[in-house]
């Protein structure tokens, strides 16, 4: 299972490099306020060639989140690649997935909800997608289930206690968001055409009838953070050969 790590500036980010080497992927979550910057010059420095986005009529909160997310991405990527964060440039591939120019050895996926940022990193040769939602986000269960769930998933939801249905549905939603982000297809792949079987914190990709699809190629996990969020991750590649973190990792590492 890919570990989840809460990070803030000033902490050593070497642990992220250790985890990435051990597992092939790592996912971190952070608060926008921790990664916010002061002043226009500092914001421009972290945005690089994206600085033109500051000219848009962005609300203050969105502006702060944009800059904080770039600082998080470049700081984390710099730590695992062993380069200065300021040397990195964030761009997008033809499918819309974020990329670091000239850094083909690292895949990434960025997500946010309100003031929470989530960043997933994976080694080259695979695909990675992450999504985050508040665990208590209000949802209209019947309406959302008809829109995003397969017949199999709707049957499972109907057999679930009413109190648990919103949380289960949010988990399915974030898993589907993470998977389509990893593929780089977004909403072009209708959510009701594929599904998941949930097993503990893991999940198995299925077709619309609940039959497993490509189980050896993908790993799906959902983390429940102490900040009250669900973080779902989709990673393509061989299964983990090691299931436990290396000795000496900090206490805020979650498996």
CSV table of C-alpha atoms in Angstrom, one decimal:
chain,number,residue,atom,x,y,z
A,1,UNK,CA,0.0,0.0,0.0
A,2,UNK,CA,1.4,3.4,-1.0
A,3,UNK,CA,2.1,5.5,2.2
A,4,UNK,CA,0.6,8.8,2.9
A,5,UNK,CA,2.6,11.6,4.5
A,6,UNK,CA,1.6,15.0,5.9
A,7,UNK,CA,4.2,17.6,5.0
A,8,UNK,CA,4.9,21.2,5.8
A,9,UNK,CA,7.8,23.5,4.9
A,10,UNK,CA,10.8,23.3,7.2
A,11,UNK,CA,10.4,19.5,7.7
A,12,UNK,CA,12.9,17.3,6.1
A,13,UNK,CA,11.6,16.0,2.8
A,14,UNK,CA,14.2,13.3,2.5
A,15,UNK,CA,11.6,10.8,3.9
A,16,UNK,CA,9.6,11.3,0.7
A,17,UNK,CA,12.6,10.2,-1.4
A,18,UNK,CA,13.0,7.1,0.9
A,19,UNK,CA,9.4,6.1,0.5
A,20,UNK,CA,9.4,6.7,-3.3
A,21,UNK,CA,12.4,4.4,-3.7
A,22,UNK,CA,10.9,1.8,-1.4
A,23,UNK,CA,7.4,1.7,-2.8
A,24,UNK,CA,7.7,3.3,-6.3
A,25,UNK,CA,5.1,5.9,-5.2
A,26,UNK,CA,4.3,8.3,-2.4
A,27,UNK,CA,1.4,10.6,-1.7
A,28,UNK,CA,1.5,13.7,0.6
A,29,UNK,CA,-1.1,16.0,1.9
A,30,UNK,CA,-0.7,19.5,3.1
A,31,UNK,CA,-2.6,22.7,4.2
A,32,UNK,CA,-2.6,25.6,1.8
A,33,UNK,CA,-1.8,28.0,4.6
A,34,UNK,CA,1.5,26.1,5.4
A,35,UNK,CA,2.7,26.5,1.8
A,36,UNK,CA,1.4,30.0,1.1
A,37,UNK,CA,4.0,32.7,0.2
A,38,UNK,CA,4.2,36.4,1.0
A,39,UNK,CA,4.5,39.0,-1.7
A,40,UNK,CA,4.2,39.1,-5.5
A,41,UNK,CA,7.8,38.5,-6.2
A,42,UNK,CA,7.8,35.2,-4.2
A,43,UNK,CA,4.6,34.1,-5.9
A,44,UNK,CA,6.1,34.8,-9.3
A,45,UNK,CA,9.2,32.8,-8.4
A,46,UNK,CA,7.2,29.7,-7.6
A,47,UNK,CA,4.9,30.0,-10.6
A,48,UNK,CA,7.7,30.4,-13.2
A,49,UNK,CA,6.2,30.3,-16.6
A,50,UNK,CA,2.8,30.1,-15.2
A,51,UNK,CA,3.1,33.6,-13.7
A,52,UNK,CA,0.6,34.8,-16.3
A,53,UNK,CA,-2.2,33.1,-14.3
A,54,UNK,CA,-1.7,35.7,-11.6
A,55,UNK,CA,-3.1,38.3,-14.0
A,56,UNK,CA,-6.4,36.5,-14.1
A,57,UNK,CA,-9.2,37.8,-11.9
A,58,UNK,CA,-8.7,35.0,-9.4
A,59,UNK,CA,-10.3,35.2,-6.0
A,60,UNK,CA,-7.8,35.6,-3.2
A,61,UNK,CA,-8.3,32.0,-1.9
A,62,UNK,CA,-7.8,30.5,-5.4
A,63,UNK,CA,-4.7,32.7,-5.9
A,64,UNK,CA,-3.2,31.5,-2.7
A,65,UNK,CA,-4.0,27.9,-3.4
A,66,UNK,CA,-2.4,28.1,-6.9
A,67,UNK,CA,0.9,29.4,-5.6
A,68,UNK,CA,0.9,27.1,-2.6
A,69,UNK,CA,0.3,24.0,-4.8
A,70,UNK,CA,3.2,25.0,-7.1
A,71,UNK,CA,5.5,25.4,-4.1
A,72,UNK,CA,4.5,22.0,-2.8
A,73,UNK,CA,5.0,20.3,-6.2
A,74,UNK,CA,8.4,21.8,-6.8
A,75,UNK,CA,9.6,21.3,-3.3
A,76,UNK,CA,8.6,17.7,-3.2
A,77,UNK,CA,9.8,16.9,-6.7
A,78,UNK,CA,13.1,18.7,-6.0
A,79,UNK,CA,13.6,16.6,-2.8
A,80,UNK,CA,13.1,13.3,-4.6
A,81,UNK,CA,15.0,14.2,-7.7
A,82,UNK,CA,17.8,15.9,-5.8
A,83,UNK,CA,17.5,19.2,-7.7
A,84,UNK,CA,16.8,22.8,-6.8
A,85,UNK,CA,13.0,23.4,-6.8
A,86,UNK,CA,13.5,26.7,-8.7
A,87,UNK,CA,14.9,24.8,-11.6
A,88,UNK,CA,11.7,22.9,-12.1
A,89,UNK,CA,8.9,23.9,-14.5
A,90,UNK,CA,5.4,22.6,-14.3
A,91,UNK,CA,3.6,21.9,-17.6
A,92,UNK,CA,0.9,19.6,-19.0
A,93,UNK,CA,1.0,16.8,-21.6
A,94,UNK,CA,-1.5,16.6,-24.5
A,95,UNK,CA,-3.9,14.6,-22.3
A,96,UNK,CA,-3.9,17.4,-19.7
A,97,UNK,CA,-1.9,15.6,-17.0
A,98,UNK,CA,0.6,17.8,-15.1
A,99,UNK,CA,4.3,17.1,-15.9
A,100,UNK,CA,7.7,18.5,-14.9
A,101,UNK,CA,9.5,19.6,-18.0
A,102,UNK,CA,12.6,17.6,-18.6
A,103,UNK,CA,11.9,15.2,-15.7
A,104,UNK,CA,10.5,12.1,-17.5
A,105,UNK,CA,11.6,10.0,-14.5
A,106,UNK,CA,8.8,11.2,-12.3
A,107,UNK,CA,5.0,11.1,-12.7
A,108,UNK,CA,2.7,13.3,-10.6
A,109,UNK,CA,-0.9,14.0,-9.8
A,110,UNK,CA,-2.2,17.0,-7.9
A,111,UNK,CA,-5.6,17.5,-6.3
A,112,UNK,CA,-7.3,19.8,-3.8
A,113,UNK,CA,-10.5,20.5,-1.9
A,114,UNK,CA,-10.9,23.8,-0.1
A,115,UNK,CA,-7.6,24.3,1.7
A,116,UNK,CA,-6.3,20.8,1.5
A,117,UNK,CA,-3.7,19.9,-1.2
A,118,UNK,CA,-2.7,16.3,-2.2
A,119,UNK,CA,0.2,15.4,-4.4
A,120,UNK,CA,1.1,11.9,-5.6
A,121,UNK,CA,4.5,11.1,-7.1
A,122,UNK,CA,5.5,7.9,-8.9
A,123,UNK,CA,8.6,6.6,-10.7
A,124,UNK,CA,8.6,6.5,-14.5
A,125,UNK,CA,7.0,3.7,-16.4
A,126,UNK,CA,3.8,3.9,-14.4
A,127,UNK,CA,0.7,6.1,-14.1
A,128,UNK,CA,-0.5,7.8,-11.0
A,129,UNK,CA,-3.7,9.7,-10.0
A,130,UNK,CA,-4.9,11.2,-6.7
A,131,UNK,CA,-8.1,12.8,-5.5
A,132,UNK,CA,-9.2,14.3,-2.2
A,133,UNK,CA,-12.6,15.1,-0.7
A,134,UNK,CA,-13.9,16.1,2.7
A,135,UNK,CA,-15.2,12.9,4.4
A,136,UNK,CA,-18.2,14.8,5.6
A,137,UNK,CA,-19.1,16.5,2.2
A,138,UNK,CA,-22.8,16.5,1.8
A,139,UNK,CA,-24.0,14.3,-1.1
A,140,UNK,CA,-27.4,13.5,-2.6
A,141,UNK,CA,-26.8,9.8,-2.5
A,142,UNK,CA,-29.5,8.6,-4.9
A,143,UNK,CA,-28.8,11.3,-7.5
A,144,UNK,CA,-25.0,10.9,-7.4
A,145,UNK,CA,-25.2,7.1,-7.4
A,146,UNK,CA,-27.3,7.1,-10.6
A,147,UNK,CA,-24.7,9.4,-12.2
A,148,UNK,CA,-21.4,7.7,-11.3
A,149,UNK,CA,-22.1,4.1,-10.2
A,150,UNK,CA,-22.4,0.8,-12.0
A,151,UNK,CA,-25.4,-1.5,-11.4
A,152,UNK,CA,-23.1,-3.6,-9.2
A,153,UNK,CA,-22.1,-0.6,-7.1
A,154,UNK,CA,-25.7,0.6,-6.7
A,155,UNK,CA,-26.6,-2.9,-5.4
A,156,UNK,CA,-23.8,-2.7,-2.9
A,157,UNK,CA,-24.8,0.7,-1.8
A,158,UNK,CA,-28.4,-0.4,-1.3
A,159,UNK,CA,-27.2,-3.2,0.9
A,160,UNK,CA,-25.1,-0.7,3.0
A,161,UNK,CA,-26.6,1.0,6.0
A,162,UNK,CA,-28.0,4.4,5.2
A,163,UNK,CA,-25.6,6.1,7.6
A,164,UNK,CA,-22.6,4.6,5.7
A,165,UNK,CA,-23.8,5.2,2.2
A,166,UNK,CA,-22.5,8.8,1.8
A,167,UNK,CA,-19.0,7.9,2.9
A,168,UNK,CA,-18.9,4.8,0.7
A,169,UNK,CA,-20.2,6.8,-2.3
A,170,UNK,CA,-17.6,9.5,-1.7
A,171,UNK,CA,-14.9,6.8,-1.6
A,172,UNK,CA,-16.1,5.4,-5.0
A,173,UNK,CA,-16.2,8.9,-6.4
A,174,UNK,CA,-12.6,9.7,-5.4
A,175,UNK,CA,-11.4,6.4,-6.6
A,176,UNK,CA,-12.9,7.0,-10.0
A,177,UNK,CA,-11.5,10.6,-10.1
A,178,UNK,CA,-8.0,9.2,-9.3
A,179,UNK,CA,-8.2,6.5,-12.0
A,180,UNK,CA,-9.3,8.8,-14.8
A,181,UNK,CA,-6.7,11.4,-13.7
A,182,UNK,CA,-4.0,8.6,-13.9
A,183,UNK,CA,-5.3,7.7,-17.4
A,184,UNK,CA,-5.4,11.4,-18.5
A,185,UNK,CA,-9.0,11.0,-19.8
A,186,UNK,CA,-11.0,12.9,-17.1
A,187,UNK,CA,-14.7,12.9,-17.7
A,188,UNK,CA,-14.3,11.4,-21.2
A,189,UNK,CA,-14.5,8.0,-19.5
A,190,UNK,CA,-18.0,7.9,-18.0
A,191,UNK,CA,-17.9,6.9,-14.4
A,192,UNK,CA,-20.9,4.6,-14.6
A,193,UNK,CA,-19.0,2.4,-17.1
A,194,UNK,CA,-16.5,1.1,-14.6
A,195,UNK,CA,-16.5,0.4,-10.9
A,196,UNK,CA,-14.7,-0.8,-7.8
A,197,UNK,CA,-15.0,-3.5,-5.2
A,198,UNK,CA,-13.9,-2.2,-1.9
A,199,UNK,CA,-11.7,-4.3,0.4
A,200,UNK,CA,-10.5,-2.6,3.5
A,201,UNK,CA,-8.5,0.4,2.4
A,202,UNK,CA,-7.8,-1.2,-1.0
A,203,UNK,CA,-10.1,-1.6,-4.0
A,204,UNK,CA,-10.2,-3.7,-7.2
A,205,UNK,CA,-11.2,-2.3,-10.6
A,206,UNK,CA,-14.3,-3.9,-12.1
A,207,UNK,CA,-16.5,-3.7,-15.2
A,208,UNK,CA,-20.1,-2.5,-14.9
A,209,UNK,CA,-21.2,-5.9,-13.7
A,210,UNK,CA,-18.6,-6.1,-10.8
A,211,UNK,CA,-16.2,-8.4,-12.5
A,212,UNK,CA,-12.5,-7.6,-11.8
A,213,UNK,CA,-10.6,-5.9,-14.6
A,214,UNK,CA,-6.8,-5.8,-15.0
A,215,UNK,CA,-6.2,-6.6,-11.3
A,216,UNK,CA,-2.4,-7.2,-11.7
A,217,UNK,CA,-1.8,-3.8,-13.3
A,218,UNK,CA,-3.4,-1.3,-10.9
A,219,UNK,CA,-3.3,-0.6,-7.2
A,220,UNK,CA,-6.1,1.4,-5.6
A,221,UNK,CA,-6.1,2.7,-2.1
A,222,UNK,CA,-8.0,5.1,0.1
A,223,UNK,CA,-6.6,6.9,3.1
A,224,UNK,CA,-8.6,8.5,5.9
A,225,UNK,CA,-6.6,11.5,7.2
A,226,UNK,CA,-6.7,13.0,10.6
A,227,UNK,CA,-7.8,16.2,9.0
A,228,UNK,CA,-11.1,14.6,8.0
A,229,UNK,CA,-10.4,13.9,4.4
A,230,UNK,CA,-10.6,10.9,2.0
A,231,UNK,CA,-7.5,10.6,-0.2
A,232,UNK,CA,-7.8,8.0,-3.0
A,233,UNK,CA,-4.8,6.9,-5.1
A,234,UNK,CA,-4.5,5.0,-8.4
A,235,UNK,CA,-1.1,3.7,-9.4
A,236,UNK,CA,-0.3,1.5,-12.4
A,237,UNK,CA,2.6,-0.9,-12.1
A,238,UNK,CA,3.7,-4.2,-10.4
A,239,UNK,CA,2.3,-4.9,-6.9
A,240,UNK,CA,4.3,-3.8,-3.9
A,241,UNK,CA,6.9,-6.4,-3.0
A,242,UNK,CA,7.3,-4.7,0.4
A,243,UNK,CA,4.4,-3.8,2.6
A,244,UNK,CA,5.9,-2.0,5.5
A,245,UNK,CA,7.8,1.3,5.8
A,246,UNK,CA,11.5,1.3,6.3
A,247,UNK,CA,12.7,1.8,9.9
A,248,UNK,CA,13.0,5.3,11.2
A,249,UNK,CA,10.1,6.9,9.2
A,250,UNK,CA,8.2,9.6,11.1
A,251,UNK,CA,5.0,9.0,13.1
A,252,UNK,CA,2.8,11.0,10.7
A,253,UNK,CA,3.4,8.4,8.0
A,254,UNK,CA,0.1,6.5,7.4
A,255,UNK,CA,-0.2,3.1,5.6
